[in-house]
Coordinates of N, CA, C and O in Angstrom, one line a residue:
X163 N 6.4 17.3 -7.9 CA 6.0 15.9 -8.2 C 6.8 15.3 -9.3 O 6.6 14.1 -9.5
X164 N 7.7 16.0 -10.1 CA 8.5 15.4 -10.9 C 9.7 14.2 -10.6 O 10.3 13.5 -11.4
X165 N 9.8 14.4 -9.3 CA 10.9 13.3 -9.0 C 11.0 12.9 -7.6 O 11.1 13.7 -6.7
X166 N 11.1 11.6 -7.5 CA 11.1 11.1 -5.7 C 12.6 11.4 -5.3 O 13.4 11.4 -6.2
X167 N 12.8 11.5 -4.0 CA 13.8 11.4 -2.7 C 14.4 10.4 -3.2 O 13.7 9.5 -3.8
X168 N 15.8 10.2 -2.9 CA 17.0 9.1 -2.6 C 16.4 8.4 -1.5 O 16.2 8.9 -0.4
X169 N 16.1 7.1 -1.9 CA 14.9 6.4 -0.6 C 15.8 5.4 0.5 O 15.5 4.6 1.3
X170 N 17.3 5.8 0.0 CA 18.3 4.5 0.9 C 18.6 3.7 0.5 O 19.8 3.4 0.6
X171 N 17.7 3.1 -0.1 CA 18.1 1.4 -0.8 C 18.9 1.5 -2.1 O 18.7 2.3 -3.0
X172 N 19.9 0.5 -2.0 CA 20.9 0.6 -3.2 C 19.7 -0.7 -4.2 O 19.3 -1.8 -4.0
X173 N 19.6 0.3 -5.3 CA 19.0 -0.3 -6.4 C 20.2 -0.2 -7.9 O 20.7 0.8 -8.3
X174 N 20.3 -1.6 -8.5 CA 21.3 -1.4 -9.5 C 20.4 -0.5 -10.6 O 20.8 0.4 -11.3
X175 N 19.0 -1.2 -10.7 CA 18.6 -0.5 -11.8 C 18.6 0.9 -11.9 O 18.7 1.5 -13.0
X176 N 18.4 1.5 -10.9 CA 18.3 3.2 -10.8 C 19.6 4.0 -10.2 O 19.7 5.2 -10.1
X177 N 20.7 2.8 -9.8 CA 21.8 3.8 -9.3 C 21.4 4.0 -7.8 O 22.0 3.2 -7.1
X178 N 20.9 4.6 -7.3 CA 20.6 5.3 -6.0 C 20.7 4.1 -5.0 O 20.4 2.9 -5.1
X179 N 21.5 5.1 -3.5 CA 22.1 4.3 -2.3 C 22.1 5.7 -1.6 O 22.3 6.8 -2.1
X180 N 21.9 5.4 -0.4 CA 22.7 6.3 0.7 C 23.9 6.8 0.5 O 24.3 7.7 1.3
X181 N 24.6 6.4 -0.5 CA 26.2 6.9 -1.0 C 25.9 8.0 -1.6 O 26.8 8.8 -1.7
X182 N 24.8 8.2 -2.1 CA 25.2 8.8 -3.3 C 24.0 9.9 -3.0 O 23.0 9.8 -3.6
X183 N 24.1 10.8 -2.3 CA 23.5 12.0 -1.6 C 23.4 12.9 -2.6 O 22.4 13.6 -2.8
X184 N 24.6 13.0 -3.5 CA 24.6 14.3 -4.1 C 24.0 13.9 -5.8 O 24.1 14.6 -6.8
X185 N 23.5 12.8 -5.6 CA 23.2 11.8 -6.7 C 21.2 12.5 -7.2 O 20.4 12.8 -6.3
X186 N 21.1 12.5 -8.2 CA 19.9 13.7 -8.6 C 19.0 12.6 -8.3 O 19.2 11.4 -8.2
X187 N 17.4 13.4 -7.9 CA 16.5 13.1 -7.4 C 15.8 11.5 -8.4 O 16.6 11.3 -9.4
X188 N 15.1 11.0 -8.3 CA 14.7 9.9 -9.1 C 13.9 10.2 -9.8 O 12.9 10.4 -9.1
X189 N 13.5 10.4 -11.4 CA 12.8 10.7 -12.1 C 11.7 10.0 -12.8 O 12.0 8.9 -13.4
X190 N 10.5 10.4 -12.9 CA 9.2 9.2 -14.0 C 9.7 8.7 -14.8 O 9.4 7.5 -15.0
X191 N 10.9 9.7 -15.9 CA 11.9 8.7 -16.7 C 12.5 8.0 -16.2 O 12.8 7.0 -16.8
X192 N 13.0 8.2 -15.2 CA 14.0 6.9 -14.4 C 13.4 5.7 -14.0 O 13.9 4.6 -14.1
X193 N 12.1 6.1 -13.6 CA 11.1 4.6 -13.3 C 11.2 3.9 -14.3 O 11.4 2.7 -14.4
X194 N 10.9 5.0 -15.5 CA 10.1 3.9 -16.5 C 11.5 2.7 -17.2 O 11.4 1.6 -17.6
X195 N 12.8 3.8 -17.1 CA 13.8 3.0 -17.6 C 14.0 2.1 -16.8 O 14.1 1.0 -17.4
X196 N 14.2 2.1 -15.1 CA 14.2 0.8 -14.5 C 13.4 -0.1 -14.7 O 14.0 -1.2 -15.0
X197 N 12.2 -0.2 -14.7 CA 11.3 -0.8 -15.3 C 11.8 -2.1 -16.3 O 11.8 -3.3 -16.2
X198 N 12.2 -1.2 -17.3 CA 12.4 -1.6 -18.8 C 13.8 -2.7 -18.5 O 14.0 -3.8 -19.1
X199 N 14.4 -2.1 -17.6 CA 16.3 -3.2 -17.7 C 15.1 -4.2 -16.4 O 15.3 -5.4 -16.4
X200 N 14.3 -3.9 -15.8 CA 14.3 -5.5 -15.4 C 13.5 -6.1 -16.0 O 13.8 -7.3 -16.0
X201 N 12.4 -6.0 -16.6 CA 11.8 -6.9 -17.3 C 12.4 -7.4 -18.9 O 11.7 -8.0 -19.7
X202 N 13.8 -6.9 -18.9 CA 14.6 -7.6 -20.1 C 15.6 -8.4 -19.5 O 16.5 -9.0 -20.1
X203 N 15.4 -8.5 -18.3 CA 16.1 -9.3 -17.3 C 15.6 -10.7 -16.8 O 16.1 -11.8 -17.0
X204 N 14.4 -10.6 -16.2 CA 13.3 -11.8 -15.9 C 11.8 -11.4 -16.1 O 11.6 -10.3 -16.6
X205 N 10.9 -12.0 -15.7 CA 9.6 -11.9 -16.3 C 9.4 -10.8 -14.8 O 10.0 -11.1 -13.8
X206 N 8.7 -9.8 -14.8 CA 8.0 -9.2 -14.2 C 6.6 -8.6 -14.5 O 6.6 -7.9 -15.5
X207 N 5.4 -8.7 -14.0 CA 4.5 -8.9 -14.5 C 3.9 -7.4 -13.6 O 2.9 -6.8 -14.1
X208 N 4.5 -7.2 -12.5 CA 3.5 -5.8 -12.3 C 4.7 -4.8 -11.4 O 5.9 -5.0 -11.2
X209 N 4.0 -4.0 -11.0 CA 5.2 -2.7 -10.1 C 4.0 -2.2 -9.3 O 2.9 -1.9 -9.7
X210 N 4.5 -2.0 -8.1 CA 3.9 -1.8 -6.3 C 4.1 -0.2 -6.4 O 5.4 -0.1 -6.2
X211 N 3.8 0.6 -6.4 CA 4.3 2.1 -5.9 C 3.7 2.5 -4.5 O 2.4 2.6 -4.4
X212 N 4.4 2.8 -3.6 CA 3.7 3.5 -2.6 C 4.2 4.9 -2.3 O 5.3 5.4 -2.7
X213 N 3.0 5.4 -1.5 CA 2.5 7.1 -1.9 C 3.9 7.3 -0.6 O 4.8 8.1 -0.8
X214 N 3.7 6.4 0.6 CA 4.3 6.5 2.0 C 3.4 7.8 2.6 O 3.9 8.4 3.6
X215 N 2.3 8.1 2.1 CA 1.3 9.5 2.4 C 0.4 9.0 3.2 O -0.4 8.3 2.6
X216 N 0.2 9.2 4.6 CA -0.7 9.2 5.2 C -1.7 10.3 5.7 O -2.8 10.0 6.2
X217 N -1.1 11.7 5.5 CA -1.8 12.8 6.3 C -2.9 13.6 5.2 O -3.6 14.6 5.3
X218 N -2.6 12.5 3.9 CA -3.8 13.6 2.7 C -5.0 13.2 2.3 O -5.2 12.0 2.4
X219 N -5.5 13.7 2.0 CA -7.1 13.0 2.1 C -7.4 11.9 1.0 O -8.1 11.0 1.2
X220 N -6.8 12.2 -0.1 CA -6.2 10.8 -0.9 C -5.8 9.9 -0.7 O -5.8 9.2 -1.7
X221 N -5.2 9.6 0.5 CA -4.1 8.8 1.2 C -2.8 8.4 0.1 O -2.0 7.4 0.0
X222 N -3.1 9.7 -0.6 CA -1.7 9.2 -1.6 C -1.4 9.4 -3.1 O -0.5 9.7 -3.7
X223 N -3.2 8.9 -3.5 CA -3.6 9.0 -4.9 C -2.9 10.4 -5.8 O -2.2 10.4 -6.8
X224 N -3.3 11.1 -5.3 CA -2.9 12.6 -6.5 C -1.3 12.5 -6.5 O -0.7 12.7 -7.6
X225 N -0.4 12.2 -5.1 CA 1.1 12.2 -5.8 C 1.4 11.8 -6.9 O 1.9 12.4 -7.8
X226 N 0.9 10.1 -6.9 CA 0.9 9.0 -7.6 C 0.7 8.8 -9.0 O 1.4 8.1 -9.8
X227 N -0.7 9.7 -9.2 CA -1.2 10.0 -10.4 C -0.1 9.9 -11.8 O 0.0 9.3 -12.9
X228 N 0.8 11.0 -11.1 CA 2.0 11.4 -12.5 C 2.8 10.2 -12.7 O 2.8 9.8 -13.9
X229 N 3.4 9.6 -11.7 CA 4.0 8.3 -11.8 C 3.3 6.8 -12.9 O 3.8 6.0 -13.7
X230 N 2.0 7.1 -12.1 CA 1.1 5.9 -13.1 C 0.9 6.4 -14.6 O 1.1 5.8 -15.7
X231 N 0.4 7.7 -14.6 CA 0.4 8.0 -16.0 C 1.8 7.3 -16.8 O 2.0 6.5 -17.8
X232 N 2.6 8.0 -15.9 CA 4.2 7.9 -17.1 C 4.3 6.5 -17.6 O 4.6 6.1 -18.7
X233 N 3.9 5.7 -16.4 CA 4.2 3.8 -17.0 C 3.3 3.6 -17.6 O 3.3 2.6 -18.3
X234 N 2.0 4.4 -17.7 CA 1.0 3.3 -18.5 C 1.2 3.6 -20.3 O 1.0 2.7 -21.2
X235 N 1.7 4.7 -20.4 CA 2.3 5.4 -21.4 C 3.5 4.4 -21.9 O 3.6 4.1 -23.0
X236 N 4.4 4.0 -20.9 CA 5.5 3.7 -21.6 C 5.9 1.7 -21.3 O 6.7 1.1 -22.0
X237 N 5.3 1.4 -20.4 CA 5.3 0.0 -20.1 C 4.2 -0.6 -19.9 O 3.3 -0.3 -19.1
X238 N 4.2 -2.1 -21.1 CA 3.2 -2.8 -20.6 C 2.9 -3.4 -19.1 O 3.1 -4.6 -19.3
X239 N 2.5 -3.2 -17.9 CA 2.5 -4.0 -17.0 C 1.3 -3.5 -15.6 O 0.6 -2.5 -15.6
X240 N 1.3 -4.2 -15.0 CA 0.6 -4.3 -14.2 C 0.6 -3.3 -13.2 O 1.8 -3.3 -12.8
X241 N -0.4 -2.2 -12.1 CA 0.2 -1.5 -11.5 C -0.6 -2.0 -10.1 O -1.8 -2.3 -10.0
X242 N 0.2 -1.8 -9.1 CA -0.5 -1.4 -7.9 C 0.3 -0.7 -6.6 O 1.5 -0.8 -6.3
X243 N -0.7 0.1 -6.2 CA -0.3 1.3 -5.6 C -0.6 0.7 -3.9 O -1.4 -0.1 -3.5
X244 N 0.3 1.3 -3.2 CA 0.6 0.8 -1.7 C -0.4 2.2 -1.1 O 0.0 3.3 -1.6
X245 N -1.3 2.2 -0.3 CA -2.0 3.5 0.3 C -2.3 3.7 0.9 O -2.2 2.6 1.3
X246 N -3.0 4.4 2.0 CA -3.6 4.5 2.9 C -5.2 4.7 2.2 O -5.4 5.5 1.3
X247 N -6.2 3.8 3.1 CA -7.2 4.3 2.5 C -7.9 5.7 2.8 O -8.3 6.2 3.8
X248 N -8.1 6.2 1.7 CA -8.4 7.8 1.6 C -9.9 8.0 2.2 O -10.8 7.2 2.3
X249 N -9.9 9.8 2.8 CA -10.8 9.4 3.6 C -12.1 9.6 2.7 O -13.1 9.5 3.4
X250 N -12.4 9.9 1.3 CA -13.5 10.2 0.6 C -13.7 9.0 -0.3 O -12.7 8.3 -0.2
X251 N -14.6 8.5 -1.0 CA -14.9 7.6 -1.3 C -14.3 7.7 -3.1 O -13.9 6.7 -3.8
X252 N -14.3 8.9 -3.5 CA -14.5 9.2 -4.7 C -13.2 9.1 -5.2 O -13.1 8.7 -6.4
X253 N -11.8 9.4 -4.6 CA -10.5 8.6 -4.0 C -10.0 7.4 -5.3 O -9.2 7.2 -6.2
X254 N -11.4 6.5 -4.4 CA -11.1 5.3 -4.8 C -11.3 5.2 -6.2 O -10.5 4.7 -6.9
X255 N -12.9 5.8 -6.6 CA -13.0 5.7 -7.9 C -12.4 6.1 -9.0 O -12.5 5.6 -10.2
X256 N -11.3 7.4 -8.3 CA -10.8 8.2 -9.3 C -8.7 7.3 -9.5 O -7.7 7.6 -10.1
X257 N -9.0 6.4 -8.8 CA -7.5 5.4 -8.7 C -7.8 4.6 -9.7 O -7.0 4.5 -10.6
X258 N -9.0 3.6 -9.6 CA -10.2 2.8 -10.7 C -9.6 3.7 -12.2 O -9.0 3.2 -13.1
X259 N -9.8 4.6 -12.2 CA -10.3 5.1 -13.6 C -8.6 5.4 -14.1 O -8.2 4.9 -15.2
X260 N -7.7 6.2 -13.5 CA -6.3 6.4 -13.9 C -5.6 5.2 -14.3 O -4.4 5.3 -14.6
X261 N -6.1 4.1 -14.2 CA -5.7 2.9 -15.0 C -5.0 2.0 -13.6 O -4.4 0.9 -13.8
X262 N -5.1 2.4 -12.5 CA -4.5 1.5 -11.8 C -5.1 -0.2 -11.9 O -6.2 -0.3 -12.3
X263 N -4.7 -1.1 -11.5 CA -4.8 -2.7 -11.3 C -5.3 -3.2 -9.7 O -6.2 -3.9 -9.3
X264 N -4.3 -2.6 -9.1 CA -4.9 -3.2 -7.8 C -4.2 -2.5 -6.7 O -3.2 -1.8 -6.9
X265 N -5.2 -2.7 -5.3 CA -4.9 -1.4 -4.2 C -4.4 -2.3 -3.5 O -4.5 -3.5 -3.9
X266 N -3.7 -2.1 -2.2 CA -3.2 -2.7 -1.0 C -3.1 -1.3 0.1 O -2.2 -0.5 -0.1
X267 N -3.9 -1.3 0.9 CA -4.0 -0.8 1.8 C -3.6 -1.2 3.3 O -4.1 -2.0 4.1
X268 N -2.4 -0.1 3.1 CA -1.5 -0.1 4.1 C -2.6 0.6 5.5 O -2.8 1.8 5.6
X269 N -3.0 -0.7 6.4 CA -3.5 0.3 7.4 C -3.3 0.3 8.5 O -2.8 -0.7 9.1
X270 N -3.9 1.6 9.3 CA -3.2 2.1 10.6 C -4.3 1.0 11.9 O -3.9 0.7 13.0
X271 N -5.5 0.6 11.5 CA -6.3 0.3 12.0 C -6.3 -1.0 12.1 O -5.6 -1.6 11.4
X272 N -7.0 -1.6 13.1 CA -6.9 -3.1 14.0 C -5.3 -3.3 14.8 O -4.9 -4.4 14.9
X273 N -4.6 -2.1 15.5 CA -3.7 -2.3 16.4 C -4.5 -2.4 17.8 O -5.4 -1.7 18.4
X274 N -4.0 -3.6 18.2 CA -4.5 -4.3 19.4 C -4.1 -3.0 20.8 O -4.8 -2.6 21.7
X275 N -3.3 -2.7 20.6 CA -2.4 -1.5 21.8 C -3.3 -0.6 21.7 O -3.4 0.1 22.7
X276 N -4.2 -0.2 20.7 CA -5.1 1.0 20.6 C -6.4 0.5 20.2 O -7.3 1.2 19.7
X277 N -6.5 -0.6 20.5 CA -8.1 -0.9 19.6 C -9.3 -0.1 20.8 O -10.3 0.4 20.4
X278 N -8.9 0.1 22.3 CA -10.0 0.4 22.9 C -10.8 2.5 22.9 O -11.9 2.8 23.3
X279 N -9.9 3.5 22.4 CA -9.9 4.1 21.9 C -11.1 4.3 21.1 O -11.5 3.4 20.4
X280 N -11.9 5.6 21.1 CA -12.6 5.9 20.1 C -12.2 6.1 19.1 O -12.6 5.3 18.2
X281 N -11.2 7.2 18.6 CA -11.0 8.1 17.6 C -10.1 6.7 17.0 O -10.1 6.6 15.8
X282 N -9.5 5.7 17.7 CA -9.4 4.5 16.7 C -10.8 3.5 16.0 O -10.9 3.1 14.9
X283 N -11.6 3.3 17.1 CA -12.7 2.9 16.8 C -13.2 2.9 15.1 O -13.3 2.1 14.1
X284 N -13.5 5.0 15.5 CA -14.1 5.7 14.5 C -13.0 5.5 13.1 O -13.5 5.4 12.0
X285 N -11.7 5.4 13.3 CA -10.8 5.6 12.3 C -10.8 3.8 11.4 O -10.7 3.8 10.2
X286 N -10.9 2.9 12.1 CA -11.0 0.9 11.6 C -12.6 1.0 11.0 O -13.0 0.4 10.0
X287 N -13.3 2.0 11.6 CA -14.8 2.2 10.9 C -14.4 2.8 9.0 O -14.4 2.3 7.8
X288 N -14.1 3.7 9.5 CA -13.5 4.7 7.7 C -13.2 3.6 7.0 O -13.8 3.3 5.9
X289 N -12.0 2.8 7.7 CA -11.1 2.2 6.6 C -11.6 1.1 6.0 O -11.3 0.6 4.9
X290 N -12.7 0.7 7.1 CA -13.1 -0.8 6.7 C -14.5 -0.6 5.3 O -14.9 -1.3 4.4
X291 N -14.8 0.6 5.7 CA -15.8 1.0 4.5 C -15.3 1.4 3.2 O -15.9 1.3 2.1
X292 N -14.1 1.9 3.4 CA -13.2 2.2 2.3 C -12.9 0.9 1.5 O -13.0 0.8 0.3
X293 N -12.5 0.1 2.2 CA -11.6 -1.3 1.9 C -12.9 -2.3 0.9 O -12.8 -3.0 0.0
X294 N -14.0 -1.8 1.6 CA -15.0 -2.7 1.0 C -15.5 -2.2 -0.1 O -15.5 -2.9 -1.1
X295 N -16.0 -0.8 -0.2 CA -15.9 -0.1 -1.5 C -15.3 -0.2 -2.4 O -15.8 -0.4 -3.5
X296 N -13.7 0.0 -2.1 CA -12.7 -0.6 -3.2 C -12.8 -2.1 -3.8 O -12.6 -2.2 -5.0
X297 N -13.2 -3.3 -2.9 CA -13.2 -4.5 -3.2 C -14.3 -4.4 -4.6 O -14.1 -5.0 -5.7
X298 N -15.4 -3.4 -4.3 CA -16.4 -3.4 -5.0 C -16.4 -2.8 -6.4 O -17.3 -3.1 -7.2
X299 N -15.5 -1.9 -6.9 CA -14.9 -1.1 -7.6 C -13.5 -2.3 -8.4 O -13.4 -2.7 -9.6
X300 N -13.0 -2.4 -7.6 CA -11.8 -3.2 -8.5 C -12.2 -4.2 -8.4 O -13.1 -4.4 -7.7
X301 N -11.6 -5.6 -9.2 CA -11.7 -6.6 -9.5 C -11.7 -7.7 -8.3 O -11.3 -7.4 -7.2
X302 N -12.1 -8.5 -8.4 CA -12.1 -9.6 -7.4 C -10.8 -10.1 -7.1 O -10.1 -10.6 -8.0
X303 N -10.2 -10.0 -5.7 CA -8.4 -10.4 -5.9 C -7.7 -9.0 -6.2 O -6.5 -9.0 -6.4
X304 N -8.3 -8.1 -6.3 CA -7.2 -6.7 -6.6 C -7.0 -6.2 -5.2 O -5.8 -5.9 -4.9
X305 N -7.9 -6.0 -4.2 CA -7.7 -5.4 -2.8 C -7.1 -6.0 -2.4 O -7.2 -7.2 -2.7
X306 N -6.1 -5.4 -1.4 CA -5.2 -6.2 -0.4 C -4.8 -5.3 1.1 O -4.5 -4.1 1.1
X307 N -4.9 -6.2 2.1 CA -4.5 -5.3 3.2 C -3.9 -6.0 3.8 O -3.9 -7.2 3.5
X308 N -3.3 -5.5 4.6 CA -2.0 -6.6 5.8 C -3.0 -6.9 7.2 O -4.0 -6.4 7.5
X309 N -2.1 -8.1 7.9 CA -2.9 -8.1 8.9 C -1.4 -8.7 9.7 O -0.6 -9.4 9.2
X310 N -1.5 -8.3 11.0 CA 0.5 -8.4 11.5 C -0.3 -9.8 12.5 O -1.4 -10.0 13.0
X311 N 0.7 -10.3 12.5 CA 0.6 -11.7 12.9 C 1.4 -11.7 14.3 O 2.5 -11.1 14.0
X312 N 1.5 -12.0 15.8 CA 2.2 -11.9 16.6 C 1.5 -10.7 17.3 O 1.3 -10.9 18.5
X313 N 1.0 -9.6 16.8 CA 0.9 -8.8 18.3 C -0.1 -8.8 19.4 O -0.3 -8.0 20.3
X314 N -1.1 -10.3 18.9 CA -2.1 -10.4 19.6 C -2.2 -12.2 19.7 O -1.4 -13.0 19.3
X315 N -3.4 -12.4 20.4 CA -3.6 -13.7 20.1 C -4.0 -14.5 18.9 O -4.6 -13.9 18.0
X316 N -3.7 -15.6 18.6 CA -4.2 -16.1 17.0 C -5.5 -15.7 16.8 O -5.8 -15.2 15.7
X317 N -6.4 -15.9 17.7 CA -8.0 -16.1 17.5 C -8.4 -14.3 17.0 O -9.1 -13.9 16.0
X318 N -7.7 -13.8 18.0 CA -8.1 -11.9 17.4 C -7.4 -11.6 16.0 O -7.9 -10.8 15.2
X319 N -6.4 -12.2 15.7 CA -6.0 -12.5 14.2 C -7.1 -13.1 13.2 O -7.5 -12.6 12.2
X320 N -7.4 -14.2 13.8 CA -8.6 -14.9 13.2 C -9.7 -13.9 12.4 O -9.9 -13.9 11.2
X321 N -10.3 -13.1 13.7 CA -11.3 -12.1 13.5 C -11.4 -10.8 12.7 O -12.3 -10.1 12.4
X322 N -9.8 -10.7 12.6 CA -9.2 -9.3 11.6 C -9.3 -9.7 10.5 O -9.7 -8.9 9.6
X323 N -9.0 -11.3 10.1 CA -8.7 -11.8 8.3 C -9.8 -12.2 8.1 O -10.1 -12.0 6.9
X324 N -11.1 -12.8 9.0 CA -12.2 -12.5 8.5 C -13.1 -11.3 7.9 O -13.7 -11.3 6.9
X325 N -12.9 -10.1 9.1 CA -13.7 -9.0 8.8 C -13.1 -8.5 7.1 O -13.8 -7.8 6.3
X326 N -11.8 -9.1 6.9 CA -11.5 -8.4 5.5 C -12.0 -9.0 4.4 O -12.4 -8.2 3.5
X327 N -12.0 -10.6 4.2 CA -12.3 -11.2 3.7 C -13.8 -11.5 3.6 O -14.1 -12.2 2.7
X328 N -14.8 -10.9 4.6 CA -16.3 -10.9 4.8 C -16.1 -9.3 3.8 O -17.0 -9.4 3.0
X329 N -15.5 -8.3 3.6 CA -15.5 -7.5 2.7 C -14.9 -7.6 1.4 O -14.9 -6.5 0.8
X330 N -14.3 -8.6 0.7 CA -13.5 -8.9 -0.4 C -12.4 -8.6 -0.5 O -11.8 -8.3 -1.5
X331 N -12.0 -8.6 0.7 CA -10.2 -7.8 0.5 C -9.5 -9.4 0.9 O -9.8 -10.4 1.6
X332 N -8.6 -9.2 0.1 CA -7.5 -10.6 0.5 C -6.6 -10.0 1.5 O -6.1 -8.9 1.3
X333 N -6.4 -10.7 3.0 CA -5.6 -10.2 3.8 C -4.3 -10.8 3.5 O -4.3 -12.0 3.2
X334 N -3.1 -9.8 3.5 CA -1.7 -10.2 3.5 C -1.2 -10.6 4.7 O -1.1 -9.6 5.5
X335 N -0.8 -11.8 5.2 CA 0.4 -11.7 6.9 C 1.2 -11.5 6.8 O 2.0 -11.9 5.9
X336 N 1.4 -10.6 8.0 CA 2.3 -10.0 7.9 C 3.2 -10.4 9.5 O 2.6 -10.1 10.5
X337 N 4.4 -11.1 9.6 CA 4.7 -11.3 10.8 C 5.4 -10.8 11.7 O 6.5 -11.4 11.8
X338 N 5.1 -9.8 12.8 CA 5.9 -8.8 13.2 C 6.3 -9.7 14.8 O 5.4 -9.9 15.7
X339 N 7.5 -10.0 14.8 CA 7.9 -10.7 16.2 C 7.8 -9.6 17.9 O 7.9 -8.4 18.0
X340 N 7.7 -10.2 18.6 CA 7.5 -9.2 19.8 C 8.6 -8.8 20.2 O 9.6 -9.5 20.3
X341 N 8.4 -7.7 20.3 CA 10.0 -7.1 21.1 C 10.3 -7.9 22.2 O 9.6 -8.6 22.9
X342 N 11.5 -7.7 22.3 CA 12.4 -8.7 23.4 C 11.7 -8.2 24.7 O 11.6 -9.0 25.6
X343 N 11.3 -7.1 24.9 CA 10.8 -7.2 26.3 C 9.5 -7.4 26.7 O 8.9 -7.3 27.8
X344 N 9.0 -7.6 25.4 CA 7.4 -8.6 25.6 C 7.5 -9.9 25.5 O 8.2 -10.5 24.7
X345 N 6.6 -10.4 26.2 CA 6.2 -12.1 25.9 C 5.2 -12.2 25.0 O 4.1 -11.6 25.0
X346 N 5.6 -13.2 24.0 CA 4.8 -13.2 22.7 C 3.4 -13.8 23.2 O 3.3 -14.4 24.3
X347 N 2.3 -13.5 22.1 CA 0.9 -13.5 22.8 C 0.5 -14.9 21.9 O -0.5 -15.4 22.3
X348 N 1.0 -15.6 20.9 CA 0.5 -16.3 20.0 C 0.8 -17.9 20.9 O 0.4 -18.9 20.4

């Protein structure tokens, strides 16, 4: 857990690109120094980390932990963490307490292609309890979840940004166009 993967993207502040393979892994000191050259650069007011962890019961949290410590230690700013919502409740609380700012839950649930499925069912059930929990726990305006715009009708879009917003989560749109060999539903 001391240092993330070469993620592809050419970043000036940290050096790292797909070029540079043999280029050392990215370190919490590296964060915190990137950090530092862009906010002496223009105003930046917070930093997004995501876990990219879906299969841990955390949905992410414990990687993360070390990362958040290191900035809260060395930069003033704002944090929020990109996640899956975790399947325990306590998850959330223990994200609350490590100093994070705000959640955005990245979720697998309300895909129209799978909505009729149980084990999806049961899985939009978890997350939506999760999502509201958290609303409840963090501040008003800190939850956030996406909601993809295009792969269904507007009206079942409608019904997704309510159910989030009937739980305190601000939905993000997100607009994902139909593949060329579908006819768009909107």
């Amino acid at each position: 857990h001391d240092a993330l993967p070469i993620c592809g993207l050419t970043c000036r502040y940290c050096g790292s690109n797909r070029a540079l393979s043999a280029h050392p892994s990215f370190t919490k000191k590296d964060l915190v120094e990137a950090l530092k050259l862009v906010m002496k650069e223009k105003k930046c007011d917070f930093v997004n980390l995501s876990s990219g962890s879906v299969e841990t019961e955390d949905g992410g949290v414990e990687w993360l932990q070390p990362w958040v410590e290191e900035i809260r230690k060395n930069v003033n700013i704002l944090i929020s963490l990109d996640l899956v919502p975790p399947k325990n409740k306590s998850w959330i609380d223990k994200t609350y307490a490590m100093g994070v700012d705000a959640l955005y839950y990245d979720l697998d649930f309300f895909n129209p292609l799978e909505a009729d499925k149980q084990e999806c069912k049961e899985q939009d059930t978890r997350q939506l309890e999760a999502l509201e929990y958290a609303a409840k726990v963090f501040p008003k305006g800190a939850v956030l979840s996406h909601v993809v715009i295009g792969l269904e009708h507007v009206k079942e879009t409608e019904k997704r940004m309510k159910a989030l917003l009937d739980r305190g989560v601000i939905p993000v749109l997100v607009y994902f166009p139909p593949y060329p060999d579908r006819k768009s539903v909107v």
